[in-house]
XYZ file of C-alpha atoms in Angstrom:
595
model
C 158.182 247.141 106.298
C 155.812 247.974 103.154
C 154.737 244.790 101.336
C 156.301 244.810 97.762
C 154.087 244.723 94.709
C 153.377 241.403 93.183
C 155.779 240.474 90.447
C 153.049 240.896 87.798
C 152.573 244.581 88.497
C 156.244 245.621 89.030
C 157.614 248.406 86.839
C 160.624 246.424 85.817
C 161.556 246.467 81.971
C 159.318 244.017 80.037
C 162.376 242.528 78.155
C 165.140 240.266 79.257
C 168.643 241.905 79.369
C 171.002 241.364 76.563
C 172.796 238.704 78.585
C 169.628 237.138 79.751
C 169.154 234.353 77.226
C 172.778 233.500 77.287
C 172.541 233.155 81.049
C 169.601 230.602 80.766
C 171.583 228.737 77.953
C 174.649 228.384 80.145
C 172.604 227.507 83.158
C 170.791 224.899 81.214
C 173.846 223.380 79.581
C 175.649 223.050 82.984
C 172.593 221.657 84.692
C 171.569 219.156 82.048
C 174.978 218.428 80.722
C 176.280 217.157 83.981
C 177.739 213.512 83.436
C 175.299 213.289 80.236
C 177.122 210.430 78.683
C 178.869 208.727 81.723
C 175.952 208.272 84.124
C 173.665 205.780 82.508
C 173.335 203.596 79.325
C 170.557 204.172 76.838
C 167.018 203.004 77.884
C 164.544 200.936 75.850
C 162.795 204.353 74.958
C 166.074 205.814 73.908
C 166.891 202.907 71.917
C 163.829 203.136 69.752
C 164.979 206.716 68.762
C 168.661 206.039 68.535
C 168.703 202.667 66.491
C 166.634 204.306 63.599
C 169.014 207.172 63.713
C 171.951 204.793 63.388
C 170.324 203.003 60.522
C 169.565 206.365 58.774
C 173.136 207.310 58.882
C 174.317 203.759 57.831
C 172.036 203.459 54.880
C 171.567 206.973 53.803
C 167.698 206.377 53.820
C 166.254 209.207 56.095
C 162.672 209.018 55.102
C 161.259 206.051 57.099
C 162.578 205.087 60.505
C 163.442 201.466 60.773
C 164.552 199.283 63.719
C 166.659 196.335 62.674
C 165.685 196.921 58.955
C 162.000 196.683 59.977
C 159.606 199.752 59.671
C 159.257 201.510 62.890
C 155.882 203.341 62.885
C 155.542 204.214 66.480
C 157.160 207.566 66.361
C 157.486 210.132 63.464
C 161.218 210.772 62.454
C 162.079 214.133 64.026
C 163.761 212.848 67.199
C 165.781 210.257 65.186
C 166.813 212.987 62.718
C 168.134 215.137 65.494
C 170.057 212.207 67.091
C 171.560 211.440 63.630
C 172.318 214.994 63.008
C 174.113 215.123 66.396
C 176.122 212.042 65.481
C 177.100 213.468 62.145
C 178.269 216.723 63.962
C 180.134 215.142 66.807
C 181.431 212.030 64.928
C 179.790 209.100 66.668
C 176.769 207.779 68.554
C 178.071 208.085 72.096
C 175.548 208.475 74.840
C 176.238 212.177 75.303
C 175.961 212.755 71.691
C 172.638 210.853 71.428
C 171.203 212.905 74.348
C 172.384 216.170 73.234
C 169.462 217.156 71.209
C 167.058 216.713 74.256
C 169.308 219.056 76.235
C 169.130 221.610 73.226
C 165.389 221.087 73.181
C 165.021 221.735 77.065
C 167.133 225.014 76.647
C 165.101 226.291 73.761
C 161.996 225.639 75.886
C 163.436 227.334 78.719
C 164.640 230.370 77.004
C 161.224 230.728 75.283
C 159.511 230.718 78.652
C 161.954 233.182 79.967
C 161.306 235.673 77.168
C 157.611 235.261 77.676
C 157.779 235.700 81.598
C 159.939 238.982 80.948
C 157.201 240.398 78.618
C 154.394 239.406 81.021
C 156.029 240.069 84.506
C 159.231 241.721 84.097
C 162.794 240.619 83.583
C 163.403 239.192 87.141
C 160.388 236.855 86.869
C 161.338 235.981 83.231
C 164.984 234.871 84.273
C 163.712 233.094 87.201
C 161.035 231.308 84.984
C 163.758 230.002 82.811
C 165.847 228.695 85.803
C 162.949 227.173 87.430
C 161.957 225.287 84.360
C 165.578 223.900 83.944
C 165.641 222.711 87.617
C 162.125 221.324 87.722
C 161.912 217.529 87.911
C 160.042 217.227 84.656
C 162.948 218.895 82.757
C 165.603 217.112 84.698
C 163.671 213.775 83.879
C 163.290 214.196 80.096
C 165.797 216.939 79.280
C 168.642 214.210 79.579
C 166.878 211.378 77.388
C 167.166 210.762 73.746
C 163.224 210.625 73.597
C 160.797 212.740 71.485
C 158.887 214.211 74.281
C 161.421 217.091 75.148
C 161.583 218.181 71.421
C 157.832 218.015 71.370
C 157.639 220.242 74.404
C 160.095 222.765 72.797
C 158.027 222.831 69.578
C 154.730 223.233 71.309
C 156.357 226.023 73.610
C 157.794 227.910 70.748
C 154.496 227.684 68.782
C 152.325 228.774 71.638
C 154.901 231.636 72.489
C 154.673 232.802 68.791
C 150.856 232.846 68.936
C 151.059 234.915 72.253
C 153.544 237.352 71.104
C 151.867 237.700 67.740
C 148.225 238.014 68.929
C 147.870 238.856 72.555
C 150.929 240.983 73.010
C 150.103 243.045 69.924
C 150.153 246.779 71.069
C 147.821 248.027 68.392
C 144.839 245.737 67.344
C 144.700 247.353 64.081
C 148.261 246.699 63.027
C 148.940 243.469 60.756
C 149.973 240.319 62.450
C 153.685 239.875 62.555
C 154.981 237.838 59.621
C 157.788 236.514 61.669
C 155.404 235.304 64.359
C 153.073 233.712 61.764
C 155.984 231.820 60.222
C 157.388 230.659 63.548
C 154.036 229.441 64.740
C 153.206 227.290 61.687
C 156.850 225.957 61.333
C 157.004 225.018 65.142
C 153.516 223.392 64.612
C 154.790 221.355 61.778
C 158.048 220.214 63.699
C 155.763 219.263 66.642
C 153.796 216.955 64.345
C 157.023 215.336 63.233
C 158.089 214.904 66.905
C 154.875 212.920 68.150
C 152.318 212.984 65.434
C 148.705 214.312 65.448
C 148.614 214.518 69.279
C 151.012 217.575 68.961
C 148.635 219.499 66.756
C 145.862 218.721 69.261
C 147.903 220.309 71.982
C 148.410 223.271 69.952
C 145.206 223.718 68.169
C 143.209 222.720 71.108
C 144.506 225.271 73.572
C 144.380 228.145 71.011
C 140.766 227.158 70.003
C 139.496 227.011 73.537
C 141.086 230.551 74.090
C 139.486 231.877 70.984
C 136.043 230.495 71.665
C 136.172 231.763 75.366
C 137.266 235.170 74.385
C 135.426 235.410 71.016
C 138.586 236.860 69.309
C 137.496 235.509 65.951
C 139.872 237.939 64.067
C 142.608 235.630 65.305
C 142.044 233.598 62.145
C 144.083 236.175 60.248
C 147.266 235.044 62.125
C 147.137 231.969 60.246
C 147.379 233.694 56.862
C 150.996 233.042 55.907
C 152.027 231.302 52.554
C 155.614 230.637 53.680
C 154.322 229.261 57.065
C 151.801 226.986 55.351
C 154.441 225.631 53.023
C 156.571 224.572 55.818
C 153.677 223.126 57.770
C 152.393 221.271 54.919
C 155.734 219.922 54.055
C 155.905 218.445 57.637
C 152.236 217.283 58.199
C 151.437 216.077 54.403
C 154.695 215.798 52.693
C 156.539 213.531 54.926
C 153.572 211.102 55.741
C 152.905 210.891 51.931
C 156.599 210.147 51.038
C 156.845 207.676 53.812
C 153.633 205.838 52.802
C 154.559 205.577 49.124
C 158.107 204.264 50.145
C 156.785 201.871 52.775
C 152.983 201.307 52.587
C 152.988 199.080 55.587
C 153.661 201.899 57.824
C 150.179 203.242 57.669
C 148.774 200.283 59.593
C 151.359 201.118 62.198
C 150.241 204.699 62.394
C 146.666 203.778 62.981
C 147.543 201.296 65.643
C 149.893 203.625 67.627
C 147.828 206.777 67.329
C 144.292 205.585 67.759
C 145.349 202.509 69.632
C 147.073 204.430 72.407
C 144.135 206.885 72.694
C 141.335 204.135 72.551
C 143.236 201.663 75.016
C 143.708 198.978 72.370
C 147.482 198.833 73.278
C 148.816 197.633 76.734
C 149.791 200.267 79.059
C 148.981 202.227 82.273
C 145.308 203.243 82.400
C 144.901 204.293 85.937
C 142.603 207.388 85.898
C 144.529 208.911 88.681
C 147.798 208.877 86.898
C 148.097 212.498 86.194
C 146.615 213.561 89.529
C 149.617 212.070 91.245
C 152.222 212.634 88.495
C 151.506 216.447 88.203
C 152.598 217.350 91.580
C 155.666 215.215 91.467
C 156.736 216.900 88.031
C 156.599 220.162 89.465
C 158.996 219.478 92.392
C 160.805 221.338 94.106
C 158.890 224.293 93.012
C 155.317 222.987 93.692
C 154.568 225.236 96.602
C 155.559 228.290 94.755
C 153.473 227.054 91.694
C 150.515 227.018 94.009
C 151.340 230.482 95.516
C 151.834 232.077 92.200
C 148.626 230.703 90.950
C 146.906 232.157 94.043
C 148.432 235.359 93.369
C 147.404 235.557 89.712
C 143.890 234.607 90.441
C 143.753 237.480 93.127
C 145.304 240.263 91.035
C 144.589 239.359 87.403
C 141.192 240.983 87.404
C 142.608 244.369 88.074
C 145.415 244.192 85.641
C 146.066 245.615 82.425
C 144.123 243.744 79.684
C 147.066 242.368 77.883
C 148.297 240.504 81.087
C 144.822 239.285 81.784
C 144.591 237.770 78.333
C 147.931 236.205 78.468
C 147.062 234.470 81.691
C 143.760 233.276 80.165
C 145.744 231.792 77.240
C 148.252 229.997 79.404
C 145.314 228.722 81.385
C 143.590 227.356 78.236
C 147.014 225.889 77.100
C 147.400 223.920 80.123
C 143.837 222.896 80.965
C 142.958 221.824 77.416
C 146.089 219.556 77.201
C 145.229 218.130 80.635
C 141.755 217.203 79.612
C 143.023 215.732 76.414
C 145.525 213.602 78.166
C 142.977 212.506 80.673
C 140.518 211.464 78.082
C 143.041 209.003 76.374
C 143.088 205.570 77.677
C 146.950 205.222 77.757
C 148.472 207.348 80.329
C 152.158 208.202 81.282
C 153.712 211.090 83.321
C 155.928 212.239 80.608
C 153.103 212.932 78.223
C 152.454 216.040 80.437
C 155.413 217.828 79.357
C 153.826 220.018 76.553
C 151.310 221.416 79.038
C 153.818 222.381 81.878
C 155.711 225.363 80.572
C 153.024 227.880 81.615
C 153.243 226.579 85.261
C 156.813 227.644 85.329
C 155.598 231.135 84.911
C 153.471 230.526 88.052
C 156.361 228.990 89.925
C 158.628 231.877 89.261
C 156.054 234.560 90.231
C 155.477 232.677 93.462
C 159.193 232.159 94.144
C 160.065 235.789 93.424
C 157.178 237.129 95.494
C 158.243 234.797 98.316
C 161.804 235.995 98.171
C 160.673 239.622 98.444
C 158.231 239.374 101.291
C 158.501 236.308 103.445
C 162.265 235.949 104.201
C 162.015 237.234 107.707
C 159.326 234.738 108.774
C 161.073 231.925 106.994
C 164.472 232.126 108.630
C 163.809 230.083 111.784
C 161.770 227.375 110.152
C 164.395 227.230 107.391
C 167.157 226.695 109.739
C 165.223 223.928 111.430
C 164.595 222.236 107.970
C 168.382 222.531 107.075
C 169.319 220.966 110.518
C 167.118 218.108 109.740
C 168.609 217.596 106.390
C 172.061 217.728 108.155
C 170.954 214.900 110.411
C 169.775 212.874 107.518
C 173.322 213.272 105.860
C 174.889 211.934 108.979
C 172.692 208.931 108.983
C 173.442 208.219 105.329
C 177.204 208.374 105.877
C 177.058 206.013 108.931
C 174.241 203.630 107.861
C 175.126 200.024 106.937
C 171.808 199.164 105.719
C 172.230 201.014 102.383
C 174.045 199.300 99.432
C 177.816 199.908 99.218
C 178.539 203.505 98.266
C 174.886 204.690 98.048
C 175.034 206.434 101.427
C 177.814 208.729 100.360
C 176.097 209.258 97.053
C 172.925 210.314 98.760
C 174.684 212.432 101.293
C 176.262 214.543 98.573
C 173.168 216.263 97.413
C 171.646 216.439 100.805
C 174.770 218.272 102.004
C 174.314 220.711 99.214
C 170.838 221.235 100.365
C 171.962 221.927 103.817
C 174.831 224.306 102.933
C 173.095 226.024 100.110
C 169.861 226.443 102.035
C 171.658 227.953 105.094
C 173.427 230.468 102.955
C 170.216 231.477 101.223
C 168.559 231.786 104.519
C 171.226 234.113 105.863
C 171.272 236.304 102.646
C 167.507 236.658 103.004
C 167.843 237.453 106.766
C 170.046 240.469 106.056
C 167.592 241.797 103.274
C 169.535 240.729 100.170
C 166.464 239.120 98.576
C 168.294 238.811 95.092
C 171.063 236.881 96.833
C 168.461 234.924 98.744
C 166.776 234.049 95.355
C 170.010 233.336 93.537
C 171.324 231.033 96.234
C 168.125 229.029 96.234
C 168.261 228.537 92.496
C 171.886 227.660 92.526
C 171.344 225.059 95.151
C 168.620 223.352 93.265
C 171.102 223.365 90.243
C 173.893 221.850 92.291
C 171.678 219.350 93.903
C 170.507 218.357 90.318
C 174.078 217.899 89.137
C 174.992 215.776 92.156
C 172.102 213.514 91.799
C 172.922 212.952 88.137
C 176.483 212.316 88.741
C 176.387 210.444 92.206
C 172.925 208.827 92.545
C 171.325 208.018 89.209
C 174.326 205.784 87.817
C 173.700 203.407 90.704
C 170.159 202.740 89.440
C 170.911 201.763 85.837
C 168.877 198.643 85.052
C 170.119 198.506 81.462
C 173.887 198.735 82.304
C 174.470 194.873 82.318
C 172.772 194.608 78.948
C 175.237 197.110 77.337
C 178.242 195.428 79.048
C 177.017 192.043 77.715
C 176.785 193.526 74.291
C 180.366 194.729 74.433
C 181.324 191.380 75.306
C 179.523 190.019 72.412
C 181.474 192.443 70.099
C 184.816 190.980 71.421
C 183.600 187.235 71.064
C 182.219 187.462 67.572
C 184.888 187.587 64.971
C 185.131 190.621 62.676
C 182.904 190.304 59.610
C 180.388 187.960 61.177
C 176.943 189.401 62.013
C 174.940 188.668 65.249
C 171.309 187.817 64.662
C 168.864 189.222 67.323
C 166.162 186.648 67.639
C 163.004 186.788 69.630
C 163.823 190.300 70.841
C 161.736 192.771 68.891
C 163.054 196.367 69.237
C 165.355 195.502 72.047
C 167.592 197.971 73.688
C 170.748 195.670 73.085
C 170.579 196.378 69.500
C 171.971 199.923 69.975
C 175.160 198.315 71.442
C 175.532 195.949 68.738
C 176.879 196.503 65.071
C 174.305 198.482 63.296
C 173.805 195.818 60.640
C 172.836 192.971 63.037
C 169.920 191.350 61.682
C 166.607 191.348 63.649
C 164.607 188.064 63.616
C 161.157 188.493 65.452
C 160.009 184.987 64.690
C 162.110 182.232 66.399
C 160.265 179.545 64.472
C 161.466 180.983 61.137
C 165.093 180.974 62.455
C 164.431 177.309 63.627
C 163.443 176.229 60.200
C 166.573 177.480 58.601
C 168.730 175.922 61.214
C 166.994 172.569 60.824
C 167.511 172.598 57.075
C 171.183 173.700 57.411
C 173.908 170.985 56.959
C 175.710 171.846 60.087
C 179.055 170.379 61.134
C 181.193 170.434 64.387
C 183.714 173.061 63.313
C 185.898 174.773 65.768
C 184.175 178.133 65.287
C 180.358 178.858 65.065
C 179.047 179.655 61.658
C 176.100 181.728 63.026
C 175.932 183.904 66.083
C 172.673 184.937 67.824
C 171.588 186.723 70.831
C 168.218 185.579 72.229
C 166.509 185.048 75.524
C 167.547 182.085 77.700
C 164.345 180.087 77.205
C 164.691 180.271 73.446
C 168.560 179.487 73.634
C 167.674 176.293 75.652
C 165.223 175.309 73.146
C 167.492 175.671 70.199
C 170.508 174.025 72.104
C 168.204 171.016 72.800
C 167.792 170.478 69.121
C 171.593 170.208 68.828
C 174.439 172.218 67.147
C 174.285 175.186 69.355
C 176.434 176.334 72.307
C 176.066 179.063 75.007
C 178.992 181.463 74.467
C 178.108 184.120 77.121
C 175.205 185.406 79.182
C 174.109 188.635 80.514
C 175.144 189.049 84.120
C 171.586 190.004 85.393
C 167.945 190.283 84.310
C 166.010 193.529 84.577
C 163.403 194.072 87.201
C 160.019 192.404 86.237
C 161.842 189.880 83.953
C 162.250 186.333 84.795
C 165.310 184.013 84.421
C 164.032 182.872 80.890
C 164.484 186.562 79.658
C 168.326 186.535 80.360
C 170.103 187.598 77.252
C 172.184 184.872 75.979
C 174.830 184.470 73.166
C 174.457 181.286 71.238
C 176.847 179.892 68.575
C 175.549 177.586 65.981
C 178.051 175.360 63.975
C 177.440 174.993 60.290
C 178.142 176.443 56.958
C 179.558 179.981 57.177
C 177.069 181.477 54.540
C 175.614 184.247 56.571
C 172.996 184.987 59.286
C 169.658 183.632 59.222
C 166.715 185.820 58.713
C 163.159 185.785 57.061
C 162.197 187.429 53.845
C 158.490 187.194 54.506
C 155.847 186.147 56.736
C 156.287 182.407 56.227
C 159.379 181.927 53.948
C 162.835 181.643 55.582
C 165.820 182.912 53.709
C 169.495 183.397 53.839
C 171.064 186.823 53.583
C 174.713 187.856 53.352
C 176.376 188.733 56.596
C 175.556 192.471 55.957
C 171.820 192.690 55.182
C 171.939 196.564 55.573
C 173.538 198.374 52.806
C 175.872 200.445 54.914
C 177.207 203.507 53.120
C 178.592 205.413 56.117
C 182.212 205.330 57.577
C 182.476 202.394 60.167
C 183.925 204.735 62.742
C 180.868 206.749 62.598
C 178.698 203.822 63.415
C 180.615 202.662 66.566
C 178.082 201.649 69.157
C 177.684 203.798 72.162
C 179.730 203.092 75.063
C 181.048 205.994 77.094
C 178.658 204.854 79.994
C 180.338 201.460 80.323
C 183.872 202.366 79.695
């Protein structure tokens, strides 16, 4: 049997079919939307995006993100704007609504990669690239979380794709650069800045700069000449920071701390130099073998290919390699920081997968059957094991059963020469496994659920009209599940001074309600006047018993919660310190995951 040509040199049309983008969109929504709101409650990293969004909608102040009324300088506002916009569109801050922008960003990134892949390697590789990206671990991990990393990845991908199509894929070097590509590039770059700050511009500018230097394509500078694009870019990169600084000058110090501090190691966090060496292979699963195969194929064939494809692969290499070097140079490291450099690797994965499906289906039949038989045996063990936690065996057996059945079907399709069926069944199996894991397995590993359940009990115990002060818990996840106007009091001593000065009595109902760690609650109760009303059912991993969330009621004059108005001066504010202008039903805390 003759060996087919590598995907990069096939004669397929260099454009997705009309239904192609829609197919990627539907595939992404199905894969990433499975049990989006009912699986797990919001995590801490989702809370620091969602709570500022709730406060934006509540107060009508969309310029500066705040958490409990305190300026939150860690992240620019794009992610919170998207969450707030989603809440306004769907009418509330449910978990699924809060996470919808991340799903949308993941789909945008996948469609962009599919379009690039089709222009580079043909429509089959393009479509497969979109599907591969949506079923890669890194997309499944971050494409369902209300965090800024997936919007950042989408913005960087769109910007780099606009540059590639506007500069590298130009058919005539003498023709002017596409105005649409220029505006798209600058606008996406500005949005990337609003997603994660200056590091986003480093990803984009560094990758492009490295490519220009290596290829000496100095005329590329003309691609940046776009008055409309620059207006949008400057509005995002200069206009918003200036407006935020003049509105809340204290935000500037926070910017310096969280941008320079993370890079230089001044902030606590993971600093293992091998973080990305171990994280990168993990994030590329389950397609890592095909990524390697695609890379080897490209290296072997790119030298003899048409110059446009050769230049495109050079650009993708600069995009990924510069980003990896930049992240490695930073002191603070985490696996999700890799997202903006991973889309080019989806193209390699798709190239390798398509080539494997076309060529090696005969030799893989027997080893594949052996592998699926082993998976079937593991399923039997999971269903009969008494060592696993209750229900976990069945939950794990579900995706493994899908692997066994889908893998066997794909192998037989390949055995009879239907390589497209072989490829489609493989991708469909990956999607079904992802959905099964999200609906059956992940909900059993939700370390924040008890905190959200506890917040729901707090809402029922505290009378309507009374606020709950959150004491000694800066930027706590629980605030997303409390009323949006719950005061945040970071300094327990300030709270203590006001309680000491208050003329408290022994009324039947508490005058002031507060959620605080158990160790603080015990100190306050020892001073008299406080009583434990409820406690969280558990503490999270790596937390001690003293960190258990506790609801304390303080008996005294009913004149509002206690907060501080400055660094040293305690003050009393009315029960509603935030000026809420939105409809109450719009601000109902999330809860579909615990109902």
